[in-house]
JSON list of C-alpha atoms in Angstrom, two decimals:
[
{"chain": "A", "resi": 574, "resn": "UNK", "atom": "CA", "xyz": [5.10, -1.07, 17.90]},
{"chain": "A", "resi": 575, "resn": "UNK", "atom": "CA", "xyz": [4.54, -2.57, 14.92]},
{"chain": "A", "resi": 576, "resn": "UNK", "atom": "CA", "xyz": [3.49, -0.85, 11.73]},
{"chain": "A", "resi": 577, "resn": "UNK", "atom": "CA", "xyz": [0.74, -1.38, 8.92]},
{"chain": "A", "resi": 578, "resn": "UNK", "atom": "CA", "xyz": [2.08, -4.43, 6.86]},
{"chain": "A", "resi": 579, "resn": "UNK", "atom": "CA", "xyz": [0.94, -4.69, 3.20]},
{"chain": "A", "resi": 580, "resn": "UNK", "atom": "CA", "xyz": [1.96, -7.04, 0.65]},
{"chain": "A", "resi": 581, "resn": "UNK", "atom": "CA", "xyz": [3.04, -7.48, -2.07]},
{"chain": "A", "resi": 582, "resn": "UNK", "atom": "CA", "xyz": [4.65, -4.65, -2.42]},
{"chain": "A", "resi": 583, "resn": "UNK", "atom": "CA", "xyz": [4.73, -4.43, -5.96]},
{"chain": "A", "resi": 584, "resn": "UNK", "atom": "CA", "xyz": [2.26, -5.77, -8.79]},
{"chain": "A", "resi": 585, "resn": "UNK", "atom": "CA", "xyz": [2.03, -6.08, -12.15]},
{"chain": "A", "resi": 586, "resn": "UNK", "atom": "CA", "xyz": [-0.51, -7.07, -14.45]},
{"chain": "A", "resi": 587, "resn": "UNK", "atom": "CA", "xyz": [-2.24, -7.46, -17.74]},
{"chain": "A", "resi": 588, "resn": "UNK", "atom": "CA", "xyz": [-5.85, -5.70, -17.94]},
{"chain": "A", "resi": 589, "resn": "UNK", "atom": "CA", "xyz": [-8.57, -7.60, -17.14]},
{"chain": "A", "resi": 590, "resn": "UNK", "atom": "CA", "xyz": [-6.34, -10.21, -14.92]},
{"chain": "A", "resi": 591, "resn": "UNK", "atom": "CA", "xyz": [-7.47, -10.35, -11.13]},
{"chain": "A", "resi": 592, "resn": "UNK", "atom": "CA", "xyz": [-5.45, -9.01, -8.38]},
{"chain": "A", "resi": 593, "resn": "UNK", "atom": "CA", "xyz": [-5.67, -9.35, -4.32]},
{"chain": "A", "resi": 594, "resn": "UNK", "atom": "CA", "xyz": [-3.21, -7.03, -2.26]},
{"chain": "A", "resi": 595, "resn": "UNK", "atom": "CA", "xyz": [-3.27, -7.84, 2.18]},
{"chain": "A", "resi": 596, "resn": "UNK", "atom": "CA", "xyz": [-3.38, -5.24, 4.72]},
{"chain": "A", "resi": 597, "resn": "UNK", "atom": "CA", "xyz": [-2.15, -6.05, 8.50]},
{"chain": "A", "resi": 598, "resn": "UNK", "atom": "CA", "xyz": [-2.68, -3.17, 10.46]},
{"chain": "A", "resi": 599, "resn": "UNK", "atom": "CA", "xyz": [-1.59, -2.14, 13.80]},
{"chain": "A", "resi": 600, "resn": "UNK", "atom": "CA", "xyz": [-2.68, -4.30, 16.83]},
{"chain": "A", "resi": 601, "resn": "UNK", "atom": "CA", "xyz": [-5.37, -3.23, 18.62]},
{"chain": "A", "resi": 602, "resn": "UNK", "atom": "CA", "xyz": [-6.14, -0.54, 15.82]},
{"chain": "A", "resi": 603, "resn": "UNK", "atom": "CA", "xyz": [-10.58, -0.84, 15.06]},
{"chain": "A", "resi": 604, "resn": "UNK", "atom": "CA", "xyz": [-10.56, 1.21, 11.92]},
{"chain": "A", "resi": 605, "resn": "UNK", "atom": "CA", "xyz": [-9.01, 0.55, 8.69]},
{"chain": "A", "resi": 606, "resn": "UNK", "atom": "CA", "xyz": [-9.04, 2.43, 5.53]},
{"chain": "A", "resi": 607, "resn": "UNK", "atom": "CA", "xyz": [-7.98, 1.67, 1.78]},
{"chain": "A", "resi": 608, "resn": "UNK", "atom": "CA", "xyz": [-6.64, 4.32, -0.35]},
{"chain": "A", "resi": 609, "resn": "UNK", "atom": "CA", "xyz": [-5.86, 4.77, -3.70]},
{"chain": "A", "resi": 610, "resn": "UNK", "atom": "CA", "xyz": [-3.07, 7.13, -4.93]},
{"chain": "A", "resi": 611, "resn": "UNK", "atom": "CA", "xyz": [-2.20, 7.73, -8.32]},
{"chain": "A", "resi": 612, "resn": "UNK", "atom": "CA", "xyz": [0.83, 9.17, -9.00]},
{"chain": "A", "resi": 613, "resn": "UNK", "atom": "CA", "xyz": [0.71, 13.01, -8.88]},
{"chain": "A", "resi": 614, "resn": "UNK", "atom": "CA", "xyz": [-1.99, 12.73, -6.70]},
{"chain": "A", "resi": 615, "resn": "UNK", "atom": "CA", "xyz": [-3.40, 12.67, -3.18]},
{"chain": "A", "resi": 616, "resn": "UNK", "atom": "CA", "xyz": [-4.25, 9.65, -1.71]},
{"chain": "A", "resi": 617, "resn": "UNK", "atom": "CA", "xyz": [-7.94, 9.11, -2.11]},
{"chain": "A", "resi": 618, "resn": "UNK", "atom": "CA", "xyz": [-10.50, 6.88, 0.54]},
{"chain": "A", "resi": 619, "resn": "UNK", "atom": "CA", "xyz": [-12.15, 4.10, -1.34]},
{"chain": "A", "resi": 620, "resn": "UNK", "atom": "CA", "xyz": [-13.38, 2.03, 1.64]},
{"chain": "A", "resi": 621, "resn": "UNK", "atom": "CA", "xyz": [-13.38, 2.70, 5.75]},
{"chain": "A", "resi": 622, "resn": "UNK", "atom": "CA", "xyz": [-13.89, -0.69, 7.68]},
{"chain": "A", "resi": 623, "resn": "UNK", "atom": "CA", "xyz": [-14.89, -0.35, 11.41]},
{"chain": "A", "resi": 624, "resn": "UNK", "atom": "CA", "xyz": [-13.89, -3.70, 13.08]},
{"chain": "A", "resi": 625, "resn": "UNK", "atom": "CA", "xyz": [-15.52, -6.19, 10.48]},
{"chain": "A", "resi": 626, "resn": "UNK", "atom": "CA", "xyz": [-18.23, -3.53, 8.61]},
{"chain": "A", "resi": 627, "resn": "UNK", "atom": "CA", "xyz": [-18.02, -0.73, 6.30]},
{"chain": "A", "resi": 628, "resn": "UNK", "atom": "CA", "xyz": [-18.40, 2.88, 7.34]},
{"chain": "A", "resi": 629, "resn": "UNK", "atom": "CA", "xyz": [-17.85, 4.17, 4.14]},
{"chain": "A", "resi": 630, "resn": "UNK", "atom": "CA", "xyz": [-17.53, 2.77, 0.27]},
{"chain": "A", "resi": 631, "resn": "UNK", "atom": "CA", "xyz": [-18.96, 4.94, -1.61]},
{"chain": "A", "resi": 632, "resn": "UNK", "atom": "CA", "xyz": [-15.76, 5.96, -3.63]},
{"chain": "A", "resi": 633, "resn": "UNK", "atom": "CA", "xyz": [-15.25, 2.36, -4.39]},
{"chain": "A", "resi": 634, "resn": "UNK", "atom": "CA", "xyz": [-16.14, 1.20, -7.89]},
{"chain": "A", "resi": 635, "resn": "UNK", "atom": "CA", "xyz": [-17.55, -1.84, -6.78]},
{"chain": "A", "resi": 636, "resn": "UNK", "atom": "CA", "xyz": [-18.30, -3.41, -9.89]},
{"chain": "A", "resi": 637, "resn": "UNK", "atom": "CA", "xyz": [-14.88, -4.03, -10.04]},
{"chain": "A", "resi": 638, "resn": "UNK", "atom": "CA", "xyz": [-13.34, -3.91, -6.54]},
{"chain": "A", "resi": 639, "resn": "UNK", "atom": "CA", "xyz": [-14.43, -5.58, -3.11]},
{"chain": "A", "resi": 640, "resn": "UNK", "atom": "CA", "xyz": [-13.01, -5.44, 0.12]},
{"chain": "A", "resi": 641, "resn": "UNK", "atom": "CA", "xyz": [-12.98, -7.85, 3.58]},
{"chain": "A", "resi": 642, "resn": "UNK", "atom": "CA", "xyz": [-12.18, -7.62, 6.63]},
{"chain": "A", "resi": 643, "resn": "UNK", "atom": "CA", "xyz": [-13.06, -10.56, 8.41]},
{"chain": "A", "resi": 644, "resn": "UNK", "atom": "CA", "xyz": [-12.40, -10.81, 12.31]},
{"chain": "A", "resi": 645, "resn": "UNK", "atom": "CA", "xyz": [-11.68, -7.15, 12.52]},
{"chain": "A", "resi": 646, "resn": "UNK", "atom": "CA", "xyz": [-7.95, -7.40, 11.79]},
{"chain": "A", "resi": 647, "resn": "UNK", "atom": "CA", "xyz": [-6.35, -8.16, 8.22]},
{"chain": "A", "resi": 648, "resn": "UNK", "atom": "CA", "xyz": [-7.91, -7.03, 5.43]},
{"chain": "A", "resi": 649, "resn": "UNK", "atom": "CA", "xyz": [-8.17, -7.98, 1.76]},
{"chain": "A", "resi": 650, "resn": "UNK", "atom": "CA", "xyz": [-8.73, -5.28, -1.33]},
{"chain": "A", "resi": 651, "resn": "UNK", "atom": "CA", "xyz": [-9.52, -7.06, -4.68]},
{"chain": "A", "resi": 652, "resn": "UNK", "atom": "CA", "xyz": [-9.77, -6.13, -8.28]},
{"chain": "A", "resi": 653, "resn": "UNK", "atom": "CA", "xyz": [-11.62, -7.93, -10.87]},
{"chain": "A", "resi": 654, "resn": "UNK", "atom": "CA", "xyz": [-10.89, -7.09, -13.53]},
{"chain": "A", "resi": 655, "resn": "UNK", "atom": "CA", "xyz": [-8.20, -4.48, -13.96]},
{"chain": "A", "resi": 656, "resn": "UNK", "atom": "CA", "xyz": [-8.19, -1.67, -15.98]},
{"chain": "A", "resi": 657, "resn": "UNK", "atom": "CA", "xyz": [-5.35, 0.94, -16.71]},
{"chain": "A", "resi": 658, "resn": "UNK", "atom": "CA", "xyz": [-6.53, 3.52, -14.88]},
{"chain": "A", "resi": 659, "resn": "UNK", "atom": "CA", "xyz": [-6.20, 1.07, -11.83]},
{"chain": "A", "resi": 660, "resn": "UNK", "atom": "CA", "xyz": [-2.54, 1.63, -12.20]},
{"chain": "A", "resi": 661, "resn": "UNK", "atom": "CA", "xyz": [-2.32, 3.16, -8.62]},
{"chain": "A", "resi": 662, "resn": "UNK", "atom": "CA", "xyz": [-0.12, 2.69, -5.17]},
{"chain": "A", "resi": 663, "resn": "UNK", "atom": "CA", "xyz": [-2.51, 1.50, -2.83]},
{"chain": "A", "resi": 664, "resn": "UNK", "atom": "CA", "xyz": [-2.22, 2.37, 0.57]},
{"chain": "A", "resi": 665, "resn": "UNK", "atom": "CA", "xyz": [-3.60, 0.68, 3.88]},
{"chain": "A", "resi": 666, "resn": "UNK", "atom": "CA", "xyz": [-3.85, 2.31, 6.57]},
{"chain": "A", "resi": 667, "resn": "UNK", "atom": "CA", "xyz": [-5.42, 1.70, 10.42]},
{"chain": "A", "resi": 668, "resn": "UNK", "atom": "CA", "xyz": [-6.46, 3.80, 13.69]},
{"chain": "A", "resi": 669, "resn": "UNK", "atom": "CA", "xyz": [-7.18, 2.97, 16.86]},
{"chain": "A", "resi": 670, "resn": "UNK", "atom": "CA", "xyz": [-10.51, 5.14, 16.78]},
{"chain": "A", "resi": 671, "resn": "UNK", "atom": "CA", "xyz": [-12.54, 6.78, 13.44]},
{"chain": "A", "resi": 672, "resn": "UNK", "atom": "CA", "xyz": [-12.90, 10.20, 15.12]},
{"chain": "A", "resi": 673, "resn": "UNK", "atom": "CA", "xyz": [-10.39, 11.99, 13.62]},
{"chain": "A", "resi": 674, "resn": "UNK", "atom": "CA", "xyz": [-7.75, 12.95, 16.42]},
{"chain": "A", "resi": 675, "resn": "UNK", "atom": "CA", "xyz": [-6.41, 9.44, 16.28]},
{"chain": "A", "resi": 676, "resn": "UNK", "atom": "CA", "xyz": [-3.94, 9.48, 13.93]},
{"chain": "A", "resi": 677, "resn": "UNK", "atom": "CA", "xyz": [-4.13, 7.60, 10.56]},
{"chain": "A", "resi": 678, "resn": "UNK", "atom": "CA", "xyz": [-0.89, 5.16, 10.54]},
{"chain": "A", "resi": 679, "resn": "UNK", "atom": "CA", "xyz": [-0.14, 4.26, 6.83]},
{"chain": "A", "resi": 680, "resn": "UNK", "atom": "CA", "xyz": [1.61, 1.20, 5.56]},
{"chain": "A", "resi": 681, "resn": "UNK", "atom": "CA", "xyz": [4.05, 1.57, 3.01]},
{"chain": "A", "resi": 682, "resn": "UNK", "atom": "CA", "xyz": [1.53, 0.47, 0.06]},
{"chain": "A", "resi": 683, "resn": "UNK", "atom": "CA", "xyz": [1.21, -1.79, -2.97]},
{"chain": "A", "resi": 684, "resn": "UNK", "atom": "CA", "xyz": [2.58, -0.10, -6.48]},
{"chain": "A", "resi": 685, "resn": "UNK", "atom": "CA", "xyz": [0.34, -2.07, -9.10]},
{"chain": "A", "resi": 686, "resn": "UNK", "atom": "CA", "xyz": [1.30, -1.60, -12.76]},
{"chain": "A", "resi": 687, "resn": "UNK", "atom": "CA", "xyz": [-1.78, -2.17, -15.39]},
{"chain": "A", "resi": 688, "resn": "UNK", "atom": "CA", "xyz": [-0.47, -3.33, -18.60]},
{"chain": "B", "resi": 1351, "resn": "UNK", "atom": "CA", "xyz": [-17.10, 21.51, -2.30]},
{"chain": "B", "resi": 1352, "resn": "UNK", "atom": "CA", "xyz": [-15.26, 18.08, -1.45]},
{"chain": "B", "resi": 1353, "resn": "UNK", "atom": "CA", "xyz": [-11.85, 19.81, -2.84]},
{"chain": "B", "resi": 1354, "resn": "UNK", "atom": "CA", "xyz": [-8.71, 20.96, -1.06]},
{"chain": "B", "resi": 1355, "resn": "UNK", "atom": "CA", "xyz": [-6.40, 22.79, -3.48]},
{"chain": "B", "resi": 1356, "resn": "UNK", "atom": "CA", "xyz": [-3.01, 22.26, -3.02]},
{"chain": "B", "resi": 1357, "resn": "UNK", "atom": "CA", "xyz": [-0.23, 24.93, -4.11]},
{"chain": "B", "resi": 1358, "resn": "UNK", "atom": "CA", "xyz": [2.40, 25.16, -5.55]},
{"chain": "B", "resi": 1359, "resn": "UNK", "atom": "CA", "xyz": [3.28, 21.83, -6.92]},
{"chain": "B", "resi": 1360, "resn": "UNK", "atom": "CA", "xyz": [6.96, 21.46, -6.65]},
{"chain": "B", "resi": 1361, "resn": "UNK", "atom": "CA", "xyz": [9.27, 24.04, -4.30]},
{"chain": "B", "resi": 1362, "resn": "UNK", "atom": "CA", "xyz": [12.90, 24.57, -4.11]},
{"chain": "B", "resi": 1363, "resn": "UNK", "atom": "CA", "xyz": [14.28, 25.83, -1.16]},
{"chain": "B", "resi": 1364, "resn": "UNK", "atom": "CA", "xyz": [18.01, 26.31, 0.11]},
{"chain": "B", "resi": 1365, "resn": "UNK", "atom": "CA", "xyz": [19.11, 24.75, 3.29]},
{"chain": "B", "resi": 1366, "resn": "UNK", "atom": "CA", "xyz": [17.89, 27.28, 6.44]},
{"chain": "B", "resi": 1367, "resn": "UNK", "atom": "CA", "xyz": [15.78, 28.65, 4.40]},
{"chain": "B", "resi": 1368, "resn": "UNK", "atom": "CA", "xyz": [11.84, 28.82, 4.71]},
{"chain": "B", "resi": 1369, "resn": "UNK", "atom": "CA", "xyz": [9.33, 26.46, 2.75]},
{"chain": "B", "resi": 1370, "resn": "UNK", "atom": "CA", "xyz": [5.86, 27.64, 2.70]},
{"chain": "B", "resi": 1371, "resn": "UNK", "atom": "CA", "xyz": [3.06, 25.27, 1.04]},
{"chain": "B", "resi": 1372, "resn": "UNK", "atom": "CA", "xyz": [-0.65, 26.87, 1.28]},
{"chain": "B", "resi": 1373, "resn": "UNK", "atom": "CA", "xyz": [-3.94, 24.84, 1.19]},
{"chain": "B", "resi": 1374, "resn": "UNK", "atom": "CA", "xyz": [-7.57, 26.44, 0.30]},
{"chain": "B", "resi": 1375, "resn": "UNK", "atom": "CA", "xyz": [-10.95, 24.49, 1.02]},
{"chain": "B", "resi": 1376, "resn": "UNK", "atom": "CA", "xyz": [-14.56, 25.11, -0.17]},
{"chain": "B", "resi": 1377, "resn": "UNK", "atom": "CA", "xyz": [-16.71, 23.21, 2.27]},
{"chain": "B", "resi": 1378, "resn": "UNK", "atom": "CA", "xyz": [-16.86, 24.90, 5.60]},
{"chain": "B", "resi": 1379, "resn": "UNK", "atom": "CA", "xyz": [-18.24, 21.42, 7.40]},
{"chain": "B", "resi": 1380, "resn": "UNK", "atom": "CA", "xyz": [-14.46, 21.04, 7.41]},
{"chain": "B", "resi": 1381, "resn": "UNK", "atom": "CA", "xyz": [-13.39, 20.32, 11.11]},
{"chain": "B", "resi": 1382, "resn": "UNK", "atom": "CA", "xyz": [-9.83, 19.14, 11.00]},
{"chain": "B", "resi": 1383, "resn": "UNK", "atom": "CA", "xyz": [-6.79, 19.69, 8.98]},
{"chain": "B", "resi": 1384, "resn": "UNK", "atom": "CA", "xyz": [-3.88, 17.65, 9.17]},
{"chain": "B", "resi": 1385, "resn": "UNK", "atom": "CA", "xyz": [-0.85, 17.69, 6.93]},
{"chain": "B", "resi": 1386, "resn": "UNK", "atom": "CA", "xyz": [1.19, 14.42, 5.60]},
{"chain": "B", "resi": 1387, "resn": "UNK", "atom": "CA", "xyz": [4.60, 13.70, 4.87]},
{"chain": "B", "resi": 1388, "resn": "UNK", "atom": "CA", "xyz": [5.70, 11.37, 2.59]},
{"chain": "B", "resi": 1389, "resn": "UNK", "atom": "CA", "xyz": [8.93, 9.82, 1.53]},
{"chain": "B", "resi": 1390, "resn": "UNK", "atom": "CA", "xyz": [9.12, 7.92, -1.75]},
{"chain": "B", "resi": 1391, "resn": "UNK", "atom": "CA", "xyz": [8.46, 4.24, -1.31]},
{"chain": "B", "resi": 1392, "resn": "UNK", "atom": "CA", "xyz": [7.00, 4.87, 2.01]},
{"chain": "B", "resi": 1393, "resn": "UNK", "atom": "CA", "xyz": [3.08, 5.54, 3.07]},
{"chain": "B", "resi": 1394, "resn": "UNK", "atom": "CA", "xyz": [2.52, 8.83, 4.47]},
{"chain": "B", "resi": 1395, "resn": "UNK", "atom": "CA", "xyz": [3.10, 9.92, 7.88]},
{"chain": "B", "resi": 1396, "resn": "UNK", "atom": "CA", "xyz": [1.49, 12.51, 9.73]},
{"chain": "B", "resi": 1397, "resn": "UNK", "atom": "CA", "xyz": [3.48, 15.86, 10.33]},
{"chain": "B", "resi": 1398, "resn": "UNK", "atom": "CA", "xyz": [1.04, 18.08, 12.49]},
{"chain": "B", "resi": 1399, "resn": "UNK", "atom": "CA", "xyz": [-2.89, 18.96, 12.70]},
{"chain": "B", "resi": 1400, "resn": "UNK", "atom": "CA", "xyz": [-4.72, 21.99, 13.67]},
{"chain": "B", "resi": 1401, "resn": "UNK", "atom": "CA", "xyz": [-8.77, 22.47, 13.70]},
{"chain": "B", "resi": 1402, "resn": "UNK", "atom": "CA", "xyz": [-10.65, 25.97, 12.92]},
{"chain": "B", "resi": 1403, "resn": "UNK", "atom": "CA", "xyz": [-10.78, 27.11, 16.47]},
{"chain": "B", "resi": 1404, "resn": "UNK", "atom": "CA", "xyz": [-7.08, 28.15, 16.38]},
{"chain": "B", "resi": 1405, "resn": "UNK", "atom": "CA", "xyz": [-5.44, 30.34, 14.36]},
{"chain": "B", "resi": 1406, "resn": "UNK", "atom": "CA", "xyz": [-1.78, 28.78, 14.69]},
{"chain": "B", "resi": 1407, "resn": "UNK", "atom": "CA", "xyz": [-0.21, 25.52, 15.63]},
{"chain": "B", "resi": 1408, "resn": "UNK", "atom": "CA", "xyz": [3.33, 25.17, 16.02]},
{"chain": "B", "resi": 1409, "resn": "UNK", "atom": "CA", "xyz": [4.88, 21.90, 16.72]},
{"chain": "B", "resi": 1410, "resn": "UNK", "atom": "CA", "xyz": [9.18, 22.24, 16.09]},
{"chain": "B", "resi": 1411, "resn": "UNK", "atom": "CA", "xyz": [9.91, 23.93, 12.85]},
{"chain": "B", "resi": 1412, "resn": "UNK", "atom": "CA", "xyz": [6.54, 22.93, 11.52]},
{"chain": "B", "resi": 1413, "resn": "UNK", "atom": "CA", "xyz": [3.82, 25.70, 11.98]},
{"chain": "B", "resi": 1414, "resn": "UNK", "atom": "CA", "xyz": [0.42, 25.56, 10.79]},
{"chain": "B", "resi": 1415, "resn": "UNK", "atom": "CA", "xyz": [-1.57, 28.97, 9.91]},
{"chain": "B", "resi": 1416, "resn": "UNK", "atom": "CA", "xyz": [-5.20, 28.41, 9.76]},
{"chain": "B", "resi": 1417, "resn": "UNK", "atom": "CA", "xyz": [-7.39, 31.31, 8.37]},
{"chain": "B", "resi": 1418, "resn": "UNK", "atom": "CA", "xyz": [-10.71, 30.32, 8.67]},
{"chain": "B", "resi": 1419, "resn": "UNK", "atom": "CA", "xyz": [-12.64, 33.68, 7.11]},
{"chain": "B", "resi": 1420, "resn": "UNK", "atom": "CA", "xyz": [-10.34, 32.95, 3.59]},
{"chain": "B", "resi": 1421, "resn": "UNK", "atom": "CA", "xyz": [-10.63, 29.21, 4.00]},
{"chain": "B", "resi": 1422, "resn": "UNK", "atom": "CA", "xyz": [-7.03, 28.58, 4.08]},
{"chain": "B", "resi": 1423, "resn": "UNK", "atom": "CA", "xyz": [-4.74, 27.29, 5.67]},
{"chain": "B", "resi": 1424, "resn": "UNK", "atom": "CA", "xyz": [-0.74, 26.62, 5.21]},
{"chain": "B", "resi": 1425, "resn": "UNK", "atom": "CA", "xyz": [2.31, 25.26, 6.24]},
{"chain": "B", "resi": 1426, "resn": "UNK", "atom": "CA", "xyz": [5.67, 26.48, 7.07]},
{"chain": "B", "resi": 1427, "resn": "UNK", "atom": "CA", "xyz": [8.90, 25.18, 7.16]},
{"chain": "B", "resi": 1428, "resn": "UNK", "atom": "CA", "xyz": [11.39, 26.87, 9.44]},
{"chain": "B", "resi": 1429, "resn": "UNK", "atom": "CA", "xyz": [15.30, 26.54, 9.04]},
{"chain": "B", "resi": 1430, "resn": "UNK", "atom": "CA", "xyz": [13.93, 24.12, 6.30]},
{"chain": "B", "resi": 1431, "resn": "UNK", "atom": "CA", "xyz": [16.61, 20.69, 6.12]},
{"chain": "B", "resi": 1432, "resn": "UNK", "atom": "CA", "xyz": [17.71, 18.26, 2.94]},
{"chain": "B", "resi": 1433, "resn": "UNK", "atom": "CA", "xyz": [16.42, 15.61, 5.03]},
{"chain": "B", "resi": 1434, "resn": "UNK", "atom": "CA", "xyz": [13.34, 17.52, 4.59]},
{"chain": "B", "resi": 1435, "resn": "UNK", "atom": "CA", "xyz": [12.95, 16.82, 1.39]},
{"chain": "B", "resi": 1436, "resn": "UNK", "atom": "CA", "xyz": [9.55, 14.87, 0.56]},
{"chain": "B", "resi": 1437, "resn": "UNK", "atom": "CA", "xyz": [5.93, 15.40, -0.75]},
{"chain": "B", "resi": 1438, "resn": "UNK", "atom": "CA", "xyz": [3.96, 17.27, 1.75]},
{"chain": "B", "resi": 1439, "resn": "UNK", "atom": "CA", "xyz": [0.10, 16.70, 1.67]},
{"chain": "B", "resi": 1440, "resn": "UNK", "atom": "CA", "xyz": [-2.86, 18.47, 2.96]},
{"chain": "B", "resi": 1441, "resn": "UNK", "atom": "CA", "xyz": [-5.76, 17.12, 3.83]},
{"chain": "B", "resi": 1442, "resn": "UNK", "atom": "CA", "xyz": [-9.28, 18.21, 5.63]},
{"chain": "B", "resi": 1443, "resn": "UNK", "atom": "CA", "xyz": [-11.97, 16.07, 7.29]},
{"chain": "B", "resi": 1444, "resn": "UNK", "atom": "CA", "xyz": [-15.42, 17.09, 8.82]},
{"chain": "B", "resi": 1445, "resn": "UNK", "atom": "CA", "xyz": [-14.78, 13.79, 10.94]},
{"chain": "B", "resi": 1446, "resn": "UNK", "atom": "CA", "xyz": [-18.17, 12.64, 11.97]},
{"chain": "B", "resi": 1447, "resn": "UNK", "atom": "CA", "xyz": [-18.77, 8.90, 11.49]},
{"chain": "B", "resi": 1448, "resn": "UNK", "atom": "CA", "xyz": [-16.40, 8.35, 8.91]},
{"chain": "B", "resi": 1449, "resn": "UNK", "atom": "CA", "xyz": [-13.10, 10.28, 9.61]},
{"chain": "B", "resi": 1450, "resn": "UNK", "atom": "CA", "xyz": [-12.75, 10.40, 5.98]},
{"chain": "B", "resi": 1451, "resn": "UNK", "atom": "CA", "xyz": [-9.58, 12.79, 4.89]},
{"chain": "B", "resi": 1452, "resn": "UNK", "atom": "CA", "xyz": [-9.50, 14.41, 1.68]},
{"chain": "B", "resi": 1453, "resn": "UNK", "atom": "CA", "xyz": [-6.33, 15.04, 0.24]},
{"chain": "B", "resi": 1454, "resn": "UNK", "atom": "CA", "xyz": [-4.69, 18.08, -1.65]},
{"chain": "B", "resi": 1455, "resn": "UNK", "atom": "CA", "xyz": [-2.99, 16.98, -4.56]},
{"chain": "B", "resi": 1456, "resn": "UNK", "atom": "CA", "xyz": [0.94, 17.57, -3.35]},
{"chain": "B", "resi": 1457, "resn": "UNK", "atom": "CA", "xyz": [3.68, 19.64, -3.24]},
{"chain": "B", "resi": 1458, "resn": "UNK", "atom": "CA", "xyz": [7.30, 18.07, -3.75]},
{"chain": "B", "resi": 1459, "resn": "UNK", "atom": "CA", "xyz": [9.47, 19.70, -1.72]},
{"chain": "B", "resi": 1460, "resn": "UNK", "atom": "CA", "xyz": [13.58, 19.83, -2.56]},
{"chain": "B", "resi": 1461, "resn": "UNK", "atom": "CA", "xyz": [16.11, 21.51, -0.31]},
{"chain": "B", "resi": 1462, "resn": "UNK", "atom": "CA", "xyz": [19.18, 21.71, -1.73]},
{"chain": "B", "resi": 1463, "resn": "UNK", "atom": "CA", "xyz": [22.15, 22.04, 0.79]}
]
C-alpha cells in the first residue's frame, strides 16, 4: 500500500513569511497526527485529527499555526508567521484507529529552514 | 510527569555485537510503549511495542525489557548490523482518546563493521 505523502519536502523561509506544508495519508486510515521534530529531538504531537475534528491541539501554538482536515483525508498544517524556533522537520503521520495498537505510519516529513 | 528520558545519546557498537538503549518514565498512566526507528531523511517507523503487563517482548533480534516497579524499560539489539545503524526512539502513551505518543529524545546508533 501506499504510504503517508507530504510535500514539499523541503522549505525555506524568511521569519514572519507564511508557510503551508500537505499531508496525504494512507487510504482508509481515520486518524491523523502532526508532529514537530526539531533536530536532536523527539518528535512531538501538535495536533490529532479524527476523520474531519480535532482530538487533541493543545500543544499547538495556535496563534501562529492552524490545521485542516477537510473530508477526513488530506490535511493542511499552516504557519503564520514564522519564527526561528519553527525551524523543525514536520512529520505527518496517519492510523487506521486512535487506540494505540494500530500502528502510527509516518511520512517522510517537511524540513523547514527559518531564516 | 509527561517525560520519557532517553539514554545514552549516541552508541557505538561493532558488528555482532549488542546495542542496548534504556528508557525511564515518570507517569505511571503510561499504558503502551513502543519504540521507533528512524533513518535520516525518512519519518520514523515502528520497530516493536510492549505494554506493562509483560515483562519481555521479543520480536527477531529486537527485545524489549519492561520493568514496571523501576519505570523502565529498554531495548536490545542482538547480533547488532551496519544496516542497523539509525536513531532509535522511545516513546510511551496512556492511549485513551487521544493515542498521543510521547517521545524520548534519541539515541543515534552506529555499528561499525
Amino acid at each position: 500500500e501506499a504510504g503517508v505523502a507530504q510535500s514539499p519536502r523541503y522549505k525555506i523561509i524568511e521569519k514572519r513569511q507564511s508557510v503551508a506544508f500537505w499531508c496525504n495519508p494512507i487510504s482508509g486510515h481515520a486518524t491523523l497526527y502532526w508532529y514537530q521534530q526539531i533536530l536532536g529531538q523527539g518528535p512531538k504531537l501538535l495536533i490529532q485529527f479524527q476523520n474531519n475534528g480535532v482530538v487533541d491541539d493543545s500543544q499547538l501554538p495556535k496563534d501562529r499555526f492552524s490545521a485542516e482536515r477537510l473530508k477526513g483525508v488530506d490535511s493542511t498544517l499552516k504557519i503564520q508567521p514564522a519564527k526561528l524556533e519553527d525551524s523543525a522537520v514536520y512529520l505527518c503521520a496517519s492510523s487506521f484507529h486512535r487506540k494505540p495498537t494500530y500502528e502510527q505510519y509516518f511520512g517522510p516529513g517537511t524540513r523547514l529552514t527559518v531564516t | 510527569q509527561q517525560q520519557v528520558k532517553q539514554s545514552p545519546q549516541s552508541l557505538i557498537v561493532q558488528k555482532g555485537g549488542i546495542s542496548i538503549i534504556n528508557c525511564a518514565y515518570e507517569n505511571t498512566a503510561f499504558d503502551y510503549f513502543p519504540w521507533y526507528q528512524q533513518f535520516p531523511g525518512k519519518g520514523p517507523a515502528l520497530l516493536i511495542a510492549i505494554r506493562p503487563d509483560v515483562s519481555e517482548k521479543k520480536e527477531g533480534r529486537f527485545t524489549i525489557s519492561f520493568n514496571k516497579s523501576a519505570k523502565q524499560f529498554s531495548l536490545h539489539i542482538m547480533d547488532s548490523q551496519p544496516g542497523d545503524s539509525a536513531t532509535y526512539f522511545c516513546a510511551a502513551s496512556y492511549g485513551g482518546a487521544t493515542n498521543k505518543l510521547i517521545f524520548g529524545t534519541g539515541t543515534l546508533l552506529a555499528v561499525q563493521p
